[in-house]
Structures are given as C-alpha cells and as structure tokens.
Amino acid sequence: MDGGNQSEGSEFLLLGMSESPEQQQILFWMFLVMYLVTVVGNVLIILAISSDSRLHTPMYFFLANLSFTDLFFVTNTIPKMLVNLQSQNKAISYAGCLTQLYFLVSLVALDNLILAVMAYDRYVAICCPLHYTTAMSPKLCILLLSLCWVLSVLYGLIHTILMTRVTFCGSRKIHYIFCEMYVLLRMACSNIQINHTVLIATGCFIFLIPFGFVIISYVLIIRAILRIPSVSKKYKAFSTCASHLGAVSLFYGTLCMVYLKPLHTFSVKDSVATVMYAVVTPMMNPFIYSLRNKDMHGALGRLLDKHFKRLT
C-alpha cells in the first residue's frame, strides 16, 4: 500500500496477546475485572475529592486529574481489546488505529507531567511549608495543569501526524493489545528515520526532563526530612509523599521495561510489560493513594455513607 491510500479502507488486525480461544476467554475475564476495578477506583477518587471541601488542596487537585487521565487512558484501549477477545473480527481501521495511538501517546505524556507537578507540590509542602499556600496558589495549579495538557496534546499530535507519513506493507497483524507506536514503526516499509529522531528528541523533553525533576525533588525532600529532629515528625513528613513515590516508581518502572530499549529489539514479548503500564498502573493508583491516606479514607467513607443513606 502506498502512502496516498493507506488511510482509505485499510485495516489492521489487533490479535492481542494470544490467538488461543481458551486463553482469550481467560484474558477477557481478567481484563474485564481489571477494567471495572480501574473505573470504579478512579471514579471514587474523583467523586471523593470533588465532594469533600477538606480535600480541595493542590495535592488532591492534581490527584483527581491523575485519576481522570488514568480513567480516560484505559477507556481508550481496554473496551476495544475486550470486544476483540470476544469477536472473530479483530480489525481496527487505519483512522481508528491512529486515534487510539494519539490518545495513548498524549495520555501517557499527561500522566508523566502530572506526576512531575505533584513532585513539585510535595517539595514545596515539605521543604517550604510556611510558603506552601502562596507558592501553590489555585491560579498556579490551574496554570501548571493547563501547561501539562497543552504539552501532552502537542506531543500526541506530533507523533500521530508523523505516523500518517509512514507506509505499511506486508502483514497487517498486530500481536499487541492496542495500536502502539513502536509496533507500528516496526511494521513500516518506508523510511522512519524522522519518526525515530523526533521520538527520541521529544521523549527526552517530555519524559526525561520531568523524571529528572522528580528525582531532584525527592533528593531535596529526603534531605529536608533527615534534618527533622523528631522521629514521629520524620515519619509524618515522609508519609505525605510516600503514595506519590509509589505511583512514580510503578509508572516509570513499567514504562522503562517497555521503552528503554532500541526500536529494532522491540518484540511481542514486550506486550506483557505493556500491560503493566497500560492496565496495571491505572488500576493500582487508586489503591496506592488511598491505602494509607486517612484523609482519603474519611472522604471515601463520607461519600459512600451519603450514597447509601439516599438509597435507604
């Protein structure tokens, strides 16, 4: 297929992680349960934060947006995957594949940027507590979130537009759970040097710089915590950022498993690692942020209590 007609009537086949009917049934129920848990968990986080005035702080403002991003992220990929697992027709149109790719790339970048902003929020809260209210004003929080969205949208647009220049030939079978950037580039039969170069350049800007910022923030946070004389106050200070640190470790750890390797070495085996960052991470975030968070426990309890009282 030439570059001129690749968007007209062309399709890819999303074969997923297995072509065995028995394994597909197991995968269907596994991903369905994970999807429902992810949706319920993140919706509860959003509702708890929005309905409780005690959680109207910068940290929970960014957490609610992180939950919204995770919710959008899994909805972009898992429903189509569930349909494919139950259907004989596993086709996805060229336009549908690019749409899925755009939201996938944009939302991963947005997740990354929000985590970096949350690291800054924790740095200010622990290292400059007296200036926290003024430093993390509502106006600045909205500005930071808007910047995250703008950069993510542009990042997704750049790579999606570049993908429209790629010519695909040969097999259209994608042994993956969704239209993933590396997989599509490996299927290309045209020159992808520009795509690869831009991917590295923009990836360094969107991912490595924020990751470096997160590392520096936590180095300063740990240094500030170690200077606190009281053991109980040290524990209290660390507990305020432990959830975020856990989410950061899970996000970057799974992302590195997939993308911290040359393009030519990318294979079907990486689909398991992809499931970790595409499905497991969004599912685990609500548990990470609410497991040992008394404020979140209280807000969720009040939310559910209010809901059950309406039913009775």
PDB file of N, CA, C and O in Angstrom, residues 84-153:
ATOM      1  N   ASN A  84     -12.485  -7.405  20.887  1.00  0.00           N
ATOM      2  CA  ASN A  84     -11.665  -8.274  20.044  1.00  0.00           C
ATOM      3  C   ASN A  84     -11.530  -9.686  20.614  1.00  0.00           C
ATOM      4  O   ASN A  84     -11.500 -10.667  19.879  1.00  0.00           O
ATOM      5  N   LEU A  85     -11.429  -9.768  21.940  1.00  0.00           N
ATOM      6  CA  LEU A  85     -11.277 -11.072  22.585  1.00  0.00           C
ATOM      7  C   LEU A  85     -12.538 -11.934  22.449  1.00  0.00           C
ATOM      8  O   LEU A  85     -12.464 -13.162  22.515  1.00  0.00           O
ATOM      9  N   GLN A  86     -13.687 -11.274  22.266  1.00  0.00           N
ATOM     10  CA  GLN A  86     -14.949 -11.995  22.143  1.00  0.00           C
ATOM     11  C   GLN A  86     -15.440 -12.114  20.706  1.00  0.00           C
ATOM     12  O   GLN A  86     -16.463 -12.737  20.448  1.00  0.00           O
ATOM     13  N   SER A  87     -14.719 -11.506  19.782  1.00  0.00           N
ATOM     14  CA  SER A  87     -15.163 -11.451  18.395  1.00  0.00           C
ATOM     15  C   SER A  87     -14.182 -12.139  17.457  1.00  0.00           C
ATOM     16  O   SER A  87     -12.985 -12.208  17.723  1.00  0.00           O
ATOM     17  N   GLN A  88     -14.727 -12.628  16.345  1.00  0.00           N
ATOM     18  CA  GLN A  88     -13.881 -13.208  15.308  1.00  0.00           C
ATOM     19  C   GLN A  88     -13.244 -12.115  14.455  1.00  0.00           C
ATOM     20  O   GLN A  88     -12.188 -12.303  13.864  1.00  0.00           O
ATOM     21  N   ASN A  89     -13.916 -10.960  14.407  1.00  0.00           N
ATOM     22  CA  ASN A  89     -13.409  -9.823  13.641  1.00  0.00           C
ATOM     23  C   ASN A  89     -12.555  -8.946  14.541  1.00  0.00           C
ATOM     24  O   ASN A  89     -13.070  -8.230  15.394  1.00  0.00           O
ATOM     25  N   LYS A  90     -11.258  -8.998  14.363  1.00  0.00           N
ATOM     26  CA  LYS A  90     -10.328  -8.262  15.218  1.00  0.00           C
ATOM     27  C   LYS A  90      -9.758  -7.033  14.510  1.00  0.00           C
ATOM     28  O   LYS A  90      -8.723  -6.496  14.905  1.00  0.00           O
ATOM     29  N   ALA A  91     -10.446  -6.606  13.462  1.00  0.00           N
ATOM     30  CA  ALA A  91      -9.951  -5.487  12.656  1.00  0.00           C
ATOM     31  C   ALA A  91     -10.161  -4.146  13.349  1.00  0.00           C
ATOM     32  O   ALA A  91     -11.128  -3.945  14.081  1.00  0.00           O
ATOM     33  N   ILE A  92      -9.223  -3.251  13.116  1.00  0.00           N
ATOM     34  CA  ILE A  92      -9.360  -1.854  13.525  1.00  0.00           C
ATOM     35  C   ILE A  92      -8.955  -1.006  12.325  1.00  0.00           C
ATOM     36  O   ILE A  92      -7.958  -1.293  11.665  1.00  0.00           O
ATOM     37  N   SER A  93      -9.759  -0.018  12.006  1.00  0.00           N
ATOM     38  CA  SER A  93      -9.490   0.797  10.829  1.00  0.00           C
ATOM     39  C   SER A  93      -8.209   1.604  11.008  1.00  0.00           C
ATOM     40  O   SER A  93      -7.731   1.800  12.138  1.00  0.00           O
ATOM     41  N   TYR A  94      -7.677   2.081   9.897  1.00  0.00           N
ATOM     42  CA  TYR A  94      -6.472   2.907   9.943  1.00  0.00           C
ATOM     43  C   TYR A  94      -6.724   4.153  10.785  1.00  0.00           C
ATOM     44  O   TYR A  94      -5.910   4.517  11.647  1.00  0.00           O
ATOM     45  N   ALA A  95      -7.885   4.793  10.551  1.00  0.00           N
ATOM     46  CA  ALA A  95      -8.234   6.003  11.316  1.00  0.00           C
ATOM     47  C   ALA A  95      -8.418   5.677  12.798  1.00  0.00           C
ATOM     48  O   ALA A  95      -7.986   6.430  13.680  1.00  0.00           O
ATOM     49  N   GLY A  96      -9.052   4.523  13.070  1.00  0.00           N
ATOM     50  CA  GLY A  96      -9.256   4.112  14.459  1.00  0.00           C
ATOM     51  C   GLY A  96      -7.944   3.824  15.164  1.00  0.00           C
ATOM     52  O   GLY A  96      -7.774   4.142  16.344  1.00  0.00           O
ATOM     53  N   CYS A  97      -7.013   3.226  14.420  1.00  0.00           N
ATOM     54  CA  CYS A  97      -5.700   2.918  14.980  1.00  0.00           C
ATOM     55  C   CYS A  97      -4.937   4.199  15.320  1.00  0.00           C
ATOM     56  O   CYS A  97      -4.333   4.311  16.392  1.00  0.00           O
ATOM     57  N   LEU A  98      -4.976   5.178  14.414  1.00  0.00           N
ATOM     58  CA  LEU A  98      -4.296   6.452  14.667  1.00  0.00           C
ATOM     59  C   LEU A  98      -4.940   7.218  15.818  1.00  0.00           C
ATOM     60  O   LEU A  98      -4.242   7.870  16.600  1.00  0.00           O
ATOM     61  N   THR A  99      -6.273   7.130  15.909  1.00  0.00           N
ATOM     62  CA  THR A  99      -6.979   7.794  17.016  1.00  0.00           C
ATOM     63  C   THR A  99      -6.561   7.187  18.350  1.00  0.00           C
ATOM     64  O   THR A  99      -6.280   7.901  19.321  1.00  0.00           O
ATOM     65  N   GLN A 100      -6.519   5.854  18.379  1.00  0.00           N
ATOM     66  CA  GLN A 100      -6.089   5.157  19.594  1.00  0.00           C
ATOM     67  C   GLN A 100      -4.648   5.520  19.947  1.00  0.00           C
ATOM     68  O   GLN A 100      -4.320   5.754  21.117  1.00  0.00           O
ATOM     69  N   LEU A 101      -3.803   5.573  18.921  1.00  0.00           N
ATOM     70  CA  LEU A 101      -2.399   5.939  19.124  1.00  0.00           C
ATOM     71  C   LEU A 101      -2.272   7.349  19.687  1.00  0.00           C
ATOM     72  O   LEU A 101      -1.490   7.590  20.618  1.00  0.00           O
ATOM     73  N   TYR A 102      -3.050   8.288  19.126  1.00  0.00           N
ATOM     74  CA  TYR A 102      -2.972   9.681  19.581  1.00  0.00           C
ATOM     75  C   TYR A 102      -3.295   9.799  21.066  1.00  0.00           C
ATOM     76  O   TYR A 102      -2.554  10.421  21.836  1.00  0.00           O
ATOM     77  N   PHE A 103      -4.427   9.209  21.468  1.00  0.00           N
ATOM     78  CA  PHE A 103      -4.823   9.319  22.874  1.00  0.00           C
ATOM     79  C   PHE A 103      -3.865   8.551  23.782  1.00  0.00           C
ATOM     80  O   PHE A 103      -3.566   8.996  24.896  1.00  0.00           O
ATOM     81  N   LEU A 104      -3.368   7.422  23.312  1.00  0.00           N
ATOM     82  CA  LEU A 104      -2.408   6.649  24.098  1.00  0.00           C
ATOM     83  C   LEU A 104      -1.152   7.469  24.383  1.00  0.00           C
ATOM     84  O   LEU A 104      -0.724   7.615  25.537  1.00  0.00           O
ATOM     85  N   VAL A 105      -0.574   8.043  23.336  1.00  0.00           N
ATOM     86  CA  VAL A 105       0.659   8.822  23.468  1.00  0.00           C
ATOM     87  C   VAL A 105       0.424  10.072  24.313  1.00  0.00           C
ATOM     88  O   VAL A 105       1.221  10.400  25.207  1.00  0.00           O
ATOM     89  N   SER A 106      -0.672  10.769  24.048  1.00  0.00           N
ATOM     90  CA  SER A 106      -0.976  12.007  24.778  1.00  0.00           C
ATOM     91  C   SER A 106      -1.207  11.756  26.260  1.00  0.00           C
ATOM     92  O   SER A 106      -0.700  12.494  27.116  1.00  0.00           O
ATOM     93  N   LEU A 107      -1.964  10.695  26.576  1.00  0.00           N
ATOM     94  CA  LEU A 107      -2.322  10.441  27.970  1.00  0.00           C
ATOM     95  C   LEU A 107      -1.156   9.899  28.783  1.00  0.00           C
ATOM     96  O   LEU A 107      -1.051  10.183  29.976  1.00  0.00           O
ATOM     97  N   VAL A 108      -0.277   9.121  28.147  1.00  0.00           N
ATOM     98  CA  VAL A 108       0.933   8.671  28.857  1.00  0.00           C
ATOM     99  C   VAL A 108       1.801   9.886  29.198  1.00  0.00           C
ATOM    100  O   VAL A 108       2.331   9.992  30.311  1.00  0.00           O
ATOM    101  N   ALA A 109       1.927  10.811  28.235  1.00  0.00           N
ATOM    102  CA  ALA A 109       2.697  12.034  28.479  1.00  0.00           C
ATOM    103  C   ALA A 109       2.050  12.873  29.578  1.00  0.00           C
ATOM    104  O   ALA A 109       2.744  13.430  30.443  1.00  0.00           O
ATOM    105  N   LEU A 110       0.714  12.953  29.562  1.00  0.00           N
ATOM    106  CA  LEU A 110       0.000  13.732  30.577  1.00  0.00           C
ATOM    107  C   LEU A 110       0.187  13.128  31.964  1.00  0.00           C
ATOM    108  O   LEU A 110       0.419  13.855  32.936  1.00  0.00           O
ATOM    109  N   ASP A 111       0.077  11.820  32.067  1.00  0.00           N
ATOM    110  CA  ASP A 111       0.330  11.124  33.332  1.00  0.00           C
ATOM    111  C   ASP A 111       1.707  11.489  33.879  1.00  0.00           C
ATOM    112  O   ASP A 111       1.876  11.802  35.067  1.00  0.00           O
ATOM    113  N   ASN A 112       2.682  11.431  33.008  1.00  0.00           N
ATOM    114  CA  ASN A 112       4.062  11.720  33.361  1.00  0.00           C
ATOM    115  C   ASN A 112       4.233  13.148  33.873  1.00  0.00           C
ATOM    116  O   ASN A 112       4.871  13.394  34.899  1.00  0.00           O
ATOM    117  N   LEU A 113       3.643  14.105  33.169  1.00  0.00           N
ATOM    118  CA  LEU A 113       3.776  15.518  33.544  1.00  0.00           C
ATOM    119  C   LEU A 113       3.050  15.835  34.845  1.00  0.00           C
ATOM    120  O   LEU A 113       3.544  16.609  35.671  1.00  0.00           O
ATOM    121  N   ILE A 114       1.871  15.226  35.046  1.00  0.00           N
ATOM    122  CA  ILE A 114       1.137  15.452  36.294  1.00  0.00           C
ATOM    123  C   ILE A 114       1.914  14.895  37.482  1.00  0.00           C
ATOM    124  O   ILE A 114       1.970  15.516  38.550  1.00  0.00           O
ATOM    125  N   LEU A 115       2.537  13.740  37.308  1.00  0.00           N
ATOM    126  CA  LEU A 115       3.360  13.170  38.385  1.00  0.00           C
ATOM    127  C   LEU A 115       4.524  14.091  38.732  1.00  0.00           C
ATOM    128  O   LEU A 115       4.900  14.230  39.903  1.00  0.00           O
ATOM    129  N   ALA A 116       5.097  14.749  37.714  1.00  0.00           N
ATOM    130  CA  ALA A 116       6.202  15.688  37.953  1.00  0.00           C
ATOM    131  C   ALA A 116       5.714  16.911  38.721  1.00  0.00           C
ATOM    132  O   ALA A 116       6.380  17.388  39.647  1.00  0.00           O
ATOM    133  N   VAL A 117       4.539  17.410  38.358  1.00  0.00           N
ATOM    134  CA  VAL A 117       3.961  18.565  39.060  1.00  0.00           C
ATOM    135  C   VAL A 117       3.628  18.192  40.501  1.00  0.00           C
ATOM    136  O   VAL A 117       3.819  18.995  41.423  1.00  0.00           O
ATOM    137  N   MET A 118       3.144  16.976  40.698  1.00  0.00           N
ATOM    138  CA  MET A 118       2.838  16.512  42.058  1.00  0.00           C
ATOM    139  C   MET A 118       4.108  16.405  42.898  1.00  0.00           C
ATOM    140  O   MET A 118       4.081  16.626  44.113  1.00  0.00           O
ATOM    141  N   ALA A 119       5.230  16.050  42.255  1.00  0.00           N
ATOM    142  CA  ALA A 119       6.515  16.007  42.965  1.00  0.00           C
ATOM    143  C   ALA A 119       6.900  17.413  43.436  1.00  0.00           C
ATOM    144  O   ALA A 119       7.401  17.590  44.559  1.00  0.00           O
ATOM    145  N   TYR A 120       6.657  18.403  42.583  1.00  0.00           N
ATOM    146  CA  TYR A 120       6.939  19.802  42.958  1.00  0.00           C
ATOM    147  C   TYR A 120       6.051  20.227  44.128  1.00  0.00           C
ATOM    148  O   TYR A 120       6.512  20.895  45.063  1.00  0.00           O
ATOM    149  N   ASP A 121       4.789  19.812  44.080  1.00  0.00           N
ATOM    150  CA  ASP A 121       3.855  20.122  45.160  1.00  0.00           C
ATOM    151  C   ASP A 121       4.355  19.549  46.485  1.00  0.00           C
ATOM    152  O   ASP A 121       4.338  20.223  47.525  1.00  0.00           O
ATOM    153  N   ARG A 122       4.836  18.301  46.473  1.00  0.00           N
ATOM    154  CA  ARG A 122       5.352  17.673  47.691  1.00  0.00           C
ATOM    155  C   ARG A 122       6.643  18.352  48.160  1.00  0.00           C
ATOM    156  O   ARG A 122       6.888  18.480  49.357  1.00  0.00           O
ATOM    157  N   TYR A 123       7.466  18.794  47.213  1.00  0.00           N
ATOM    158  CA  TYR A 123       8.703  19.507  47.555  1.00  0.00           C
ATOM    159  C   TYR A 123       8.378  20.798  48.308  1.00  0.00           C
ATOM    160  O   TYR A 123       8.965  21.082  49.354  1.00  0.00           O
ATOM    161  N   VAL A 124       7.435  21.563  47.783  1.00  0.00           N
ATOM    162  CA  VAL A 124       7.061  22.831  48.421  1.00  0.00           C
ATOM    163  C   VAL A 124       6.444  22.571  49.795  1.00  0.00           C
ATOM    164  O   VAL A 124       6.753  23.278  50.768  1.00  0.00           O
ATOM    165  N   ALA A 125       5.586  21.551  49.882  1.00  0.00           N
ATOM    166  CA  ALA A 125       4.898  21.244  51.146  1.00  0.00           C
ATOM    167  C   ALA A 125       5.874  20.859  52.255  1.00  0.00           C
ATOM    168  O   ALA A 125       5.677  21.222  53.416  1.00  0.00           O
ATOM    169  N   ILE A 126       6.930  20.124  51.909  1.00  0.00           N
ATOM    170  CA  ILE A 126       7.868  19.624  52.922  1.00  0.00           C
ATOM    171  C   ILE A 126       9.062  20.556  53.131  1.00  0.00           C
ATOM    172  O   ILE A 126       9.501  20.769  54.262  1.00  0.00           O
ATOM    173  N   CYS A 127       9.586  21.116  52.052  1.00  0.00           N
ATOM    174  CA  CYS A 127      10.789  21.960  52.160  1.00  0.00           C
ATOM    175  C   CYS A 127      10.474  23.426  52.432  1.00  0.00           C
ATOM    176  O   CYS A 127      11.310  24.141  52.997  1.00  0.00           O
ATOM    177  N   CYS A 128       9.304  23.885  52.029  1.00  0.00           N
ATOM    178  CA  CYS A 128       8.919  25.297  52.242  1.00  0.00           C
ATOM    179  C   CYS A 128       7.492  25.369  52.787  1.00  0.00           C
ATOM    180  O   CYS A 128       6.606  25.981  52.152  1.00  0.00           O
ATOM    181  N   PRO A 129       7.211  24.731  53.921  1.00  0.00           N
ATOM    182  CA  PRO A 129       5.826  24.652  54.419  1.00  0.00           C
ATOM    183  C   PRO A 129       5.188  26.004  54.719  1.00  0.00           C
ATOM    184  O   PRO A 129       3.975  26.168  54.546  1.00  0.00           O
ATOM    185  N   LEU A 130       5.981  26.969  55.161  1.00  0.00           N
ATOM    186  CA  LEU A 130       5.429  28.285  55.501  1.00  0.00           C
ATOM    187  C   LEU A 130       4.955  29.054  54.275  1.00  0.00           C
ATOM    188  O   LEU A 130       4.106  29.942  54.376  1.00  0.00           O
ATOM    189  N   HIS A 131       5.506  28.714  53.116  1.00  0.00           N
ATOM    190  CA  HIS A 131       5.142  29.410  51.878  1.00  0.00           C
ATOM    191  C   HIS A 131       4.239  28.570  50.984  1.00  0.00           C
ATOM    192  O   HIS A 131       3.964  28.952  49.845  1.00  0.00           O
ATOM    193  N   TYR A 132       3.782  27.428  51.512  1.00  0.00           N
ATOM    194  CA  TYR A 132       3.025  26.492  50.668  1.00  0.00           C
ATOM    195  C   TYR A 132       1.749  27.108  50.087  1.00  0.00           C
ATOM    196  O   TYR A 132       1.470  26.965  48.894  1.00  0.00           O
ATOM    197  N   THR A 133       0.983  27.793  50.925  1.00  0.00           N
ATOM    198  CA  THR A 133      -0.297  28.357  50.483  1.00  0.00           C
ATOM    199  C   THR A 133      -0.121  29.359  49.359  1.00  0.00           C
ATOM    200  O   THR A 133      -0.883  29.359  48.383  1.00  0.00           O
ATOM    201  N   THR A 134       0.893  30.204  49.491  1.00  0.00           N
ATOM    202  CA  THR A 134       1.112  31.216  48.450  1.00  0.00           C
ATOM    203  C   THR A 134       1.836  30.626  47.238  1.00  0.00           C
ATOM    204  O   THR A 134       1.545  30.994  46.100  1.00  0.00           O
ATOM    205  N   ALA A 135       2.766  29.697  47.486  1.00  0.00           N
ATOM    206  CA  ALA A 135       3.534  29.106  46.381  1.00  0.00           C
ATOM    207  C   ALA A 135       2.666  28.222  45.490  1.00  0.00           C
ATOM    208  O   ALA A 135       2.854  28.175  44.269  1.00  0.00           O
ATOM    209  N   MET A 136       1.729  27.509  46.119  1.00  0.00           N
ATOM    210  CA  MET A 136       0.832  26.629  45.356  1.00  0.00           C
ATOM    211  C   MET A 136      -0.578  27.220  45.347  1.00  0.00           C
ATOM    212  O   MET A 136      -1.546  26.593  45.771  1.00  0.00           O
ATOM    213  N   SER A 137      -0.690  28.408  44.823  1.00  0.00           N
ATOM    214  CA  SER A 137      -1.985  29.085  44.744  1.00  0.00           C
ATOM    215  C   SER A 137      -2.880  28.403  43.712  1.00  0.00           C
ATOM    216  O   SER A 137      -2.381  27.736  42.795  1.00  0.00           O
ATOM    217  N   PRO A 138      -4.206  28.566  43.826  1.00  0.00           N
ATOM    218  CA  PRO A 138      -5.121  27.968  42.839  1.00  0.00           C
ATOM    219  C   PRO A 138      -4.799  28.396  41.405  1.00  0.00           C
ATOM    220  O   PRO A 138      -4.892  27.583  40.479  1.00  0.00           O
ATOM    221  N   LYS A 139      -4.396  29.640  41.240  1.00  0.00           N
ATOM    222  CA  LYS A 139      -4.065  30.154  39.909  1.00  0.00           C
ATOM    223  C   LYS A 139      -2.863  29.405  39.322  1.00  0.00           C
ATOM    224  O   LYS A 139      -2.864  29.024  38.141  1.00  0.00           O
ATOM    225  N   LEU A 140      -1.842  29.180  40.147  1.00  0.00           N
ATOM    226  CA  LEU A 140      -0.650  28.469  39.676  1.00  0.00           C
ATOM    227  C   LEU A 140      -0.975  27.005  39.377  1.00  0.00           C
ATOM    228  O   LEU A 140      -0.493  26.440  38.384  1.00  0.00           O
ATOM    229  N   CYS A 141      -1.807  26.385  40.212  1.00  0.00           N
ATOM    230  CA  CYS A 141      -2.191  24.985  39.997  1.00  0.00           C
ATOM    231  C   CYS A 141      -2.893  24.814  38.655  1.00  0.00           C
ATOM    232  O   CYS A 141      -2.597  23.874  37.899  1.00  0.00           O
ATOM    233  N   ILE A 142      -3.819  25.715  38.345  1.00  0.00           N
ATOM    234  CA  ILE A 142      -4.545  25.661  37.071  1.00  0.00           C
ATOM    235  C   ILE A 142      -3.584  25.910  35.912  1.00  0.00           C
ATOM    236  O   ILE A 142      -3.668  25.251  34.870  1.00  0.00           O
ATOM    237  N   LEU A 143      -2.653  26.833  36.107  1.00  0.00           N
ATOM    238  CA  LEU A 143      -1.664  27.138  35.068  1.00  0.00           C
ATOM    239  C   LEU A 143      -0.771  25.925  34.796  1.00  0.00           C
ATOM    240  O   LEU A 143      -0.518  25.583  33.624  1.00  0.00           O
ATOM    241  N   LEU A 144      -0.302  25.267  35.857  1.00  0.00           N
ATOM    242  CA  LEU A 144       0.552  24.088  35.705  1.00  0.00           C
ATOM    243  C   LEU A 144      -0.200  22.948  35.013  1.00  0.00           C
ATOM    244  O   LEU A 144       0.347  22.273  34.127  1.00  0.00           O
ATOM    245  N   LEU A 145      -1.455  22.740  35.408  1.00  0.00           N
ATOM    246  CA  LEU A 145      -2.247  21.678  34.792  1.00  0.00           C
ATOM    247  C   LEU A 145      -2.513  21.984  33.314  1.00  0.00           C
ATOM    248  O   LEU A 145      -2.436  21.081  32.466  1.00  0.00           O
ATOM    249  N   SER A 146      -2.806  23.241  33.013  1.00  0.00           N
ATOM    250  CA  SER A 146      -3.043  23.655  31.621  1.00  0.00           C
ATOM    251  C   SER A 146      -1.794  23.417  30.777  1.00  0.00           C
ATOM    252  O   SER A 146      -1.887  22.956  29.631  1.00  0.00           O
ATOM    253  N   LEU A 147      -0.636  23.725  31.345  1.00  0.00           N
ATOM    254  CA  LEU A 147       0.632  23.508  30.636  1.00  0.00           C
ATOM    255  C   LEU A 147       0.841  22.008  30.363  1.00  0.00           C
ATOM    256  O   LEU A 147       1.279  21.628  29.269  1.00  0.00           O
ATOM    257  N   CYS A 148       0.501  21.174  31.337  1.00  0.00           N
ATOM    258  CA  CYS A 148       0.603  19.716  31.156  1.00  0.00           C
ATOM    259  C   CYS A 148      -0.274  19.263  29.994  1.00  0.00           C
ATOM    260  O   CYS A 148       0.156  18.455  29.151  1.00  0.00           O
ATOM    261  N   TRP A 149      -1.501  19.771  29.940  1.00  0.00           N
ATOM    262  CA  TRP A 149      -2.427  19.391  28.868  1.00  0.00           C
ATOM    263  C   TRP A 149      -1.929  19.858  27.508  1.00  0.00           C
ATOM    264  O   TRP A 149      -1.956  19.095  26.533  1.00  0.00           O
ATOM    265  N   VAL A 150      -1.466  21.085  27.437  1.00  0.00           N
ATOM    266  CA  VAL A 150      -1.003  21.640  26.156  1.00  0.00           C
ATOM    267  C   VAL A 150       0.184  20.842  25.623  1.00  0.00           C
ATOM    268  O   VAL A 150       0.221  20.453  24.443  1.00  0.00           O
ATOM    269  N   LEU A 151       1.161  20.579  26.479  1.00  0.00           N
ATOM    270  CA  LEU A 151       2.344  19.823  26.061  1.00  0.00           C
ATOM    271  C   LEU A 151       1.974  18.397  25.637  1.00  0.00           C
ATOM    272  O   LEU A 151       2.510  17.875  24.650  1.00  0.00           O
ATOM    273  N   SER A 152       1.036  17.781  26.361  1.00  0.00           N
ATOM    274  CA  SER A 152       0.618  16.409  26.037  1.00  0.00           C
ATOM    275  C   SER A 152      -0.119  16.356  24.703  1.00  0.00           C
ATOM    276  O   SER A 152       0.112  15.442  23.894  1.00  0.00           O
ATOM    277  N   VAL A 153      -1.006  17.305  24.484  1.00  0.00           N
ATOM    278  CA  VAL A 153      -1.752  17.365  23.219  1.00  0.00           C
ATOM    279  C   VAL A 153      -0.797  17.560  22.043  1.00  0.00           C
ATOM    280  O   VAL A 153      -0.908  16.881  21.011  1.00  0.00           O
TER     281      VAL A 153
END
